[in-house]
Short mmCIF file of C-alpha atoms in Angstrom, two decimals:
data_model
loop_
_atom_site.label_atom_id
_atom_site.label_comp_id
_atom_site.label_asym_id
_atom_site.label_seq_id
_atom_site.Cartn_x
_atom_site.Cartn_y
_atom_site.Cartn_z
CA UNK Y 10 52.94 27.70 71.86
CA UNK Y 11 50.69 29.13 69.35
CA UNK Y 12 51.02 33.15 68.38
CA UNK Y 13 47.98 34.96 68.93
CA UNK Y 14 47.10 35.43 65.26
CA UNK Y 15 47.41 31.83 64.54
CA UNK Y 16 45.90 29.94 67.91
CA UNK Y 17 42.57 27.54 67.02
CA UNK Y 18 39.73 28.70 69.10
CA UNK Y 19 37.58 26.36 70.78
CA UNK Y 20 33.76 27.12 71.23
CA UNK Y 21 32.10 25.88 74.35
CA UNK Y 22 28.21 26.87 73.38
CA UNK Y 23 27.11 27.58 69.96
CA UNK Y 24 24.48 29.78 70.96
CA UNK Y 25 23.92 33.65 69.61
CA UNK Y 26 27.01 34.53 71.06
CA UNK Y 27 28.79 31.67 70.35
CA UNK Y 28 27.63 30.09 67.20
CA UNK Y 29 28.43 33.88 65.56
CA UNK Y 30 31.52 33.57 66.67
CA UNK Y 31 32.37 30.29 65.40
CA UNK Y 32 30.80 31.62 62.27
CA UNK Y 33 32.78 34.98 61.63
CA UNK Y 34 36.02 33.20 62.46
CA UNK Y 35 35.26 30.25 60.24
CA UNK Y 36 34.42 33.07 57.51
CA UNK Y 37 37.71 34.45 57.73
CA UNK Y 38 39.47 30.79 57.38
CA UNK Y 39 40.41 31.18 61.25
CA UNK Y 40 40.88 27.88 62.71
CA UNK Y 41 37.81 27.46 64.65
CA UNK Y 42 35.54 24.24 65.74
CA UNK Y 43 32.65 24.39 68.69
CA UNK Y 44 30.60 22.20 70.99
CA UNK Y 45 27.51 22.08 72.13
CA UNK Y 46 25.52 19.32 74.34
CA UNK Y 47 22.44 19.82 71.52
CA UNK Y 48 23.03 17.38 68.53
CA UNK Y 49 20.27 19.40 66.84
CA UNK Y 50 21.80 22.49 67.16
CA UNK Y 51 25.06 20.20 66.70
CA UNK Y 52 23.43 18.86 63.43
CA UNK Y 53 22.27 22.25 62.16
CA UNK Y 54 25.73 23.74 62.91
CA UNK Y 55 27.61 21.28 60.33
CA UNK Y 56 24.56 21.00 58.41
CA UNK Y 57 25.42 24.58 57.52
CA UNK Y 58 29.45 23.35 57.09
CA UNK Y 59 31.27 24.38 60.57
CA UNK Y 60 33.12 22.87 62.51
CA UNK Y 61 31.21 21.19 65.56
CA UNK Y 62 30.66 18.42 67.87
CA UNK Y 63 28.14 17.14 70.74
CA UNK Y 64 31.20 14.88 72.49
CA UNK Y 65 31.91 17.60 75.10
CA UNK Y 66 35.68 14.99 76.11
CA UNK Y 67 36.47 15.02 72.52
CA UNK Y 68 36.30 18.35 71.54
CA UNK Y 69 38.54 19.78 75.09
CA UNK Y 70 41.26 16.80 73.87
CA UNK Y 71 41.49 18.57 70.41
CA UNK Y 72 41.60 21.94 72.13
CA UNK Y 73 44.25 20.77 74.65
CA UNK Y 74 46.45 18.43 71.25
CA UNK Y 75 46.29 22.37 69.03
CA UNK Y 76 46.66 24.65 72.46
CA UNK Y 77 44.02 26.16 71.25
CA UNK Y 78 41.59 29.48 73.25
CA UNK Y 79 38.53 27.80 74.34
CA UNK Y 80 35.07 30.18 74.82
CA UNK Y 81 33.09 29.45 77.32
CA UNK Y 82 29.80 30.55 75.59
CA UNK Y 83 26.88 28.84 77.79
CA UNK Y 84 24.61 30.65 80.60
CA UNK Y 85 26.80 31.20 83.68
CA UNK Y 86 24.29 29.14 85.79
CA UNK Y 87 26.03 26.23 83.17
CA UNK Y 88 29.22 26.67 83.40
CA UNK Y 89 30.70 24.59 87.10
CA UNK Y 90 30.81 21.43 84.95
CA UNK Y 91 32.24 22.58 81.93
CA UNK Y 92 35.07 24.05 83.69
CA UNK Y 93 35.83 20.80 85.80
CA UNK Y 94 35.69 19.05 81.91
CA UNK Y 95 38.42 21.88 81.09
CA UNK Y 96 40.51 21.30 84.09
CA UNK Y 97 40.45 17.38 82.98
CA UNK Y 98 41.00 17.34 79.52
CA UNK Y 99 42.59 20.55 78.61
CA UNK Y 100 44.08 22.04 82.00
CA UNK Y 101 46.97 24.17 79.85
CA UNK Y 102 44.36 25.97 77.38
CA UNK Y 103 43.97 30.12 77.73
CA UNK Y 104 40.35 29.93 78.49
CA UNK Y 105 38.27 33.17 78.20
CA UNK Y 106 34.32 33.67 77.71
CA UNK Y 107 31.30 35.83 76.65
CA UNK Y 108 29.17 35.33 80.01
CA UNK Y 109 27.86 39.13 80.65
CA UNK Y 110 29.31 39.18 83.96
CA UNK Y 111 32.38 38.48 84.99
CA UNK Y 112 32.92 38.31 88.75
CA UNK Y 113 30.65 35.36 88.90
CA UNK Y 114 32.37 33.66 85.76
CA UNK Y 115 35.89 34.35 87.83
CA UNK Y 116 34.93 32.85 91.16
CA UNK Y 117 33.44 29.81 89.00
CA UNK Y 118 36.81 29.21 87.43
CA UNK Y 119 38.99 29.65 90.27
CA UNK Y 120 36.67 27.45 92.16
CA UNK Y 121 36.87 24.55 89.49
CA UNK Y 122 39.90 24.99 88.17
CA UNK Y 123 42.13 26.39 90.31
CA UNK Y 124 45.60 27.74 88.63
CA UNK Y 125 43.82 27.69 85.18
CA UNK Y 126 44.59 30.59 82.92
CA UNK Y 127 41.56 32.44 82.36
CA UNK Y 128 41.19 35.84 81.03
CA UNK Y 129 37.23 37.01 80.93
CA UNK Y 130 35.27 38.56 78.18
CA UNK Y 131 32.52 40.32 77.22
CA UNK Y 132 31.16 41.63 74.09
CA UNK Y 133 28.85 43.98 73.78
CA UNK Y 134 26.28 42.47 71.53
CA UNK Y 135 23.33 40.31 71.37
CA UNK Y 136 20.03 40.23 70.04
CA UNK Y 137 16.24 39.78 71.40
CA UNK Y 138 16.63 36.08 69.68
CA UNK Y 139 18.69 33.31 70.68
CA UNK Y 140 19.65 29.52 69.38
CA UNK Y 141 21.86 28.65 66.19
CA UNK Y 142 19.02 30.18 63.76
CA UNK Y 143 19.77 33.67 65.76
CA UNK Y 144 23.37 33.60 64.94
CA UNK Y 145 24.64 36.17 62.43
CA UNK Y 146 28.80 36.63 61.52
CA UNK Y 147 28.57 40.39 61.55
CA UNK Y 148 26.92 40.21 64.98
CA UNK Y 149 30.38 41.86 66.43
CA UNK Y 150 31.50 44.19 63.85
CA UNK Y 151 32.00 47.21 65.39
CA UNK Y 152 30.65 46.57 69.02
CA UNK Y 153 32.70 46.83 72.27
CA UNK Y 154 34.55 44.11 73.74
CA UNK Y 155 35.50 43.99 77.05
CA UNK Y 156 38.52 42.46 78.09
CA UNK Y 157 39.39 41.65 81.64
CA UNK Y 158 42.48 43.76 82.82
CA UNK Y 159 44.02 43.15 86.32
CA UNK Y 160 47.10 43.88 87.98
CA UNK Y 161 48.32 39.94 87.79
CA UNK Y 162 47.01 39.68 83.91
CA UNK Y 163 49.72 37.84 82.24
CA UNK Y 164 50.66 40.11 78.79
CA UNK Y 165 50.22 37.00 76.31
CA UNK Y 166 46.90 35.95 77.48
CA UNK Y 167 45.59 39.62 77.16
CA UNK Y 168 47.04 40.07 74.00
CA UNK Y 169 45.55 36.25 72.80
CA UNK Y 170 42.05 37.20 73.78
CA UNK Y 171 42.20 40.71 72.59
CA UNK Y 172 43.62 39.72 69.49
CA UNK Y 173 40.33 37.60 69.00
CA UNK Y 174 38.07 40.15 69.40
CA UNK Y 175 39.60 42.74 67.14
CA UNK Y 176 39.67 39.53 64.85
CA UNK Y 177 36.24 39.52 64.73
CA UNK Y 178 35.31 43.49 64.21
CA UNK Y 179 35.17 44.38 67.34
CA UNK Y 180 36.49 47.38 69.81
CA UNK Y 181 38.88 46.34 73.18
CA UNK Y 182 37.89 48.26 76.04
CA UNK Y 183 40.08 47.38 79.04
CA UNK Y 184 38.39 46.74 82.47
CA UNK Y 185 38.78 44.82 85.91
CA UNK Y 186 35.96 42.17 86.27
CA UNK Y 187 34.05 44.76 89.40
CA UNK Y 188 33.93 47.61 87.45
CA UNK Y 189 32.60 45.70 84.37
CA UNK Y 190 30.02 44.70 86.46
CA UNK Y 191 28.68 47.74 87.76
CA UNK Y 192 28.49 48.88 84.23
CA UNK Y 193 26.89 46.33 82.81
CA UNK Y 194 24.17 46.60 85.42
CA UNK Y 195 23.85 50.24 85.02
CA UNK Y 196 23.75 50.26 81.05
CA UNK Y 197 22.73 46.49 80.27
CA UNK Y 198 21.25 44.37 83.08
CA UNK Y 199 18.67 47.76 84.66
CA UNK Y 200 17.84 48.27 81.19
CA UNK Y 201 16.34 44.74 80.63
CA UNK Y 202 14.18 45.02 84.22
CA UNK Y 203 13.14 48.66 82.81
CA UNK Y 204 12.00 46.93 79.94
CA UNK Y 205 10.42 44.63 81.72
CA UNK Y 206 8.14 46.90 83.54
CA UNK Y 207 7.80 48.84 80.72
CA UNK Y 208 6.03 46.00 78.71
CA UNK Y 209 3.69 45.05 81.86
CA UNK Y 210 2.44 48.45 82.21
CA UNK Y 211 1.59 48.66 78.70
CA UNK Y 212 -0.21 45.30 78.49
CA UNK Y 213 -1.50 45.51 81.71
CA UNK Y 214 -3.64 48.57 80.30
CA UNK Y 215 -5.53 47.05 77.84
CA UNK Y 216 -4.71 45.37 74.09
CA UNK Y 217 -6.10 49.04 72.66
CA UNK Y 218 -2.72 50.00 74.07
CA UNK Y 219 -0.86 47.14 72.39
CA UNK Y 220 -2.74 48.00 69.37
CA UNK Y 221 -1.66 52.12 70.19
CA UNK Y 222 2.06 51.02 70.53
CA UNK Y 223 4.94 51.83 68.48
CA UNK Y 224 8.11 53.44 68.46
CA UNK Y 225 8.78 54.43 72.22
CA UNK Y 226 6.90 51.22 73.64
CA UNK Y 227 8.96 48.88 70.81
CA UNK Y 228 12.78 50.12 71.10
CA UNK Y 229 11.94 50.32 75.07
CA UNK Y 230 10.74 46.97 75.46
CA UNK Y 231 12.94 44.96 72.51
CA UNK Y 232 15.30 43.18 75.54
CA UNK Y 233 12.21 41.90 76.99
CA UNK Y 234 11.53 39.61 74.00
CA UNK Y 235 14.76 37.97 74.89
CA UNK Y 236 14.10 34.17 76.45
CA UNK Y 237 13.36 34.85 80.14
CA UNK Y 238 15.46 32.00 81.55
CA UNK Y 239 18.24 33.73 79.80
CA UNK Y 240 17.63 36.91 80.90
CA UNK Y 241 17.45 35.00 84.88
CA UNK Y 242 20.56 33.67 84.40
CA UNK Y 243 22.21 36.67 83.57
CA UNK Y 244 20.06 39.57 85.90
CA UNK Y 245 20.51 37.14 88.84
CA UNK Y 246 24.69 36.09 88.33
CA UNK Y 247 25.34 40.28 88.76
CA UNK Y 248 22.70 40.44 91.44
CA UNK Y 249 24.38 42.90 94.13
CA UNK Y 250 25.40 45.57 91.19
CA UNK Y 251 22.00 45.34 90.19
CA UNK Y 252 20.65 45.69 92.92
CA UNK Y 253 22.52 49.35 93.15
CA UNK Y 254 21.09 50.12 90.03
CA UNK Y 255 17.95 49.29 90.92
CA UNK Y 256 18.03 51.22 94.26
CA UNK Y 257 18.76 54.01 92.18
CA UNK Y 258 15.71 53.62 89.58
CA UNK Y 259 13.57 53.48 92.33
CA UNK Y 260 14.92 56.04 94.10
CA UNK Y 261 14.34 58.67 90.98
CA UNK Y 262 10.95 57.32 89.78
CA UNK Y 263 9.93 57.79 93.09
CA UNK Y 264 11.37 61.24 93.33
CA UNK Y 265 9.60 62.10 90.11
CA UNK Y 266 6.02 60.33 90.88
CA UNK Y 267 6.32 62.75 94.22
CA UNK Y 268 7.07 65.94 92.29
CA UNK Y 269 4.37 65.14 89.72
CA UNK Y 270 2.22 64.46 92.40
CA UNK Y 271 2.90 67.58 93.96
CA UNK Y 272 3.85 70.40 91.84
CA UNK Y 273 2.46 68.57 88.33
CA UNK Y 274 5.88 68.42 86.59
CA UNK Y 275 8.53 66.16 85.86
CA UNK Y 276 11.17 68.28 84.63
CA UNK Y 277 13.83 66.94 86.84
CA UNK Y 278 13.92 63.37 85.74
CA UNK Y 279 13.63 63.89 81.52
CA UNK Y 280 16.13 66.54 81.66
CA UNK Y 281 18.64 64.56 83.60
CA UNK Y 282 18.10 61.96 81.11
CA UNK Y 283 17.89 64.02 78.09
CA UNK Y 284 21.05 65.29 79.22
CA UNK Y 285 22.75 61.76 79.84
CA UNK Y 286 21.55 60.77 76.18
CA UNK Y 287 23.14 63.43 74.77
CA UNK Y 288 26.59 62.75 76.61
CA UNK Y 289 25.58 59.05 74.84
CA UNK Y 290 24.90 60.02 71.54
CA UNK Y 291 28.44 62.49 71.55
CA UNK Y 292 30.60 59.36 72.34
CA UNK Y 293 29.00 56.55 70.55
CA UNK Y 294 28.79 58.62 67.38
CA UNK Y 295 32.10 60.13 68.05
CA UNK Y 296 35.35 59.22 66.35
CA UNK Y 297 36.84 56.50 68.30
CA UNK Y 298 39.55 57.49 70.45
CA UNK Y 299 42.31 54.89 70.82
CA UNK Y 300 44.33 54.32 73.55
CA UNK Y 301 48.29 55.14 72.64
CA UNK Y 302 51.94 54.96 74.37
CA UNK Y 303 50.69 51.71 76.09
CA UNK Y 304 52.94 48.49 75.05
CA UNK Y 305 51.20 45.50 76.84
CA UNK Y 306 53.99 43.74 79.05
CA UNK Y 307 55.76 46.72 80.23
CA UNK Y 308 55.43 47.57 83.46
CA UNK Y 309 51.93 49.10 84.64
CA UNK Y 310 50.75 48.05 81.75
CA UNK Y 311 47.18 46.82 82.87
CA UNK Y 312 46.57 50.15 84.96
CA UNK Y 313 47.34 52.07 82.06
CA UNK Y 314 44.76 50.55 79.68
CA UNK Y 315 41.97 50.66 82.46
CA UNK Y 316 42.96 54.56 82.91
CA UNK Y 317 42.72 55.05 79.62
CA UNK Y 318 39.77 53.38 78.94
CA UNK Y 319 37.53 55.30 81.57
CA UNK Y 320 38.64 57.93 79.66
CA UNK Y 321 36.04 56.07 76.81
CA UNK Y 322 39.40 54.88 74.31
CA UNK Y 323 39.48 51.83 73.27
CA UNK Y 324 41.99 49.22 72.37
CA UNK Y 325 42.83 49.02 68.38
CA UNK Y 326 45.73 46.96 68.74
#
């Protein structure tokens, strides 16, 4: 079998996500090729001199002849048959992906290909755009990675994934699939339905508040931009931790609309929030904090990097 530093990696989806990937790896002389059912973005992919196919057979038989990773890197409302094509053609290959939830992505795996070995991912990057013109090789230098972590995690396959993302720039942070999830709704998925209402109120005014906008309306509404069949896909697969989340921003907007109403302030609400941006801004600008005196494949191993990393370290390898 292949060492982690050495393994081919096999791109289901050469979208943002994707096609950056297959780009930064590529740039680094990593062994890397891709598919994706679009010839054009197929064409424009090797066009540009990577690595990439359309024949969705082919490309899982060269994965499963180099035991190579293969990234799943397509909307999760996508993924059922590519999975059954994996448990066809290339039932032996570590497969991992890039979906931003990973429950759903789980159950989907386990459903089509039962037995497979499948370690999730997730990093924590993306853009407003999307398509192979979107894709950019420095999209995940520096941003978080999450990499699934549960009790029956075989140590190889963590390492193999892991070993990816740190190839590419990026942070590990540790985490089982549920609590992944509820973050990602609280800090990704509420955020774009936020933004969402945040862009209909302000064009629901009138276009002199379009033409008013600018720095608060723009950073708060950039997510919105992103394709909204995209944005379904991904809102909708995490639906009951969003729905939390949700419950939550309605429960304080409606808190503060009453106070304002009634006493003409809304102290309560901004200085919560100022508050939380602050404990933000004092870890994201912070040092990083590693995690240490974990080696992955002793025992307790997994518990110990998801301890660790709710303590905000992260995995440096």
């Amino acid at each position: 079998m292949s060492t982690a530093s050495s393994r081919p990696v096999c791109i289901l989806g050469l979208g943002l996500i994707g096609g950056s990937l297959l780009r930064r790896l590529a740039a680094d002389q990593a062994p890397v090729f891709g598919y994706n059912r679009s010839q054009a973005t197929v064409d424009a992919a090797t066009a540009d001199g990577y690595d990439a196919s359309s024949d969705l057979v082919a490309t899982l038989a060269r994965a499963a002849e180099l035991d190579a990773v293969i990234v799943l890197a397509t909307p999760v409302t996508t993924l059922g048959p590519i999975v059954d094509a994996i448990a066809d053609h290339a039932p032996a290959c570590l497969v991992t992906d890039v979906v931003s939830v990973k429950e759903e992505v789980a159950r989907i795996v386990a459903r089509h290909h039962p037995g497979g070995r499948y370690v999730g991912g997730h990093p924590m990057a993306g853009t407003a755009y999307s398509g192979w013109d979107a894709t950019d090789p420095s999209l995940f230098e520096g941003a978080m990675w999450m990499v699934t972590t549960h009790d029956d995690t075989p140590a190889d396959d963590w390492l193999a994934v892991a070993a990816m993302a740190r190839a590419v720039g990026s942070n590990v942070i540790p985490a089982a699939n549920d609590a992944h999830d509820r973050a990602a709704a609280a800090i990704s998925h509420n955020p774009h339905l936020t933004a969402a209402v945040t862009a209909a109120v302000g064009a629901g005014e009138s276009s002199l508040s379009l033409r008013l906008a600018a720095g608060s309306f723009r950073d708060g509404t950039r997510v919105a931009g992103t394709a909204p069949d995209l944005q379904r896909a991904m809102l909708e697969a995490n639906s009951v931790a969003l729905l939390n989340t949700l419950s939550e921003t309605i429960d304080l907007l409606v808190a503060a609309r009453d106070r304002l109403r009634d006493h003409g302030d809304v102290a309560a609400l901004v200085e919560a929030g100022h508050r939380a941006r602050q404990r933000y801004d004092a870890i994201a600008g912070g040092e990083l904090q590693p995690i240490t005196d974990v080696t992955v494949g002793d025992d307790g191993w997994q518990q110990e990097l998801r301890r660790q990393a709710h303590l905000a370290r992260v995995w440096l390898g």
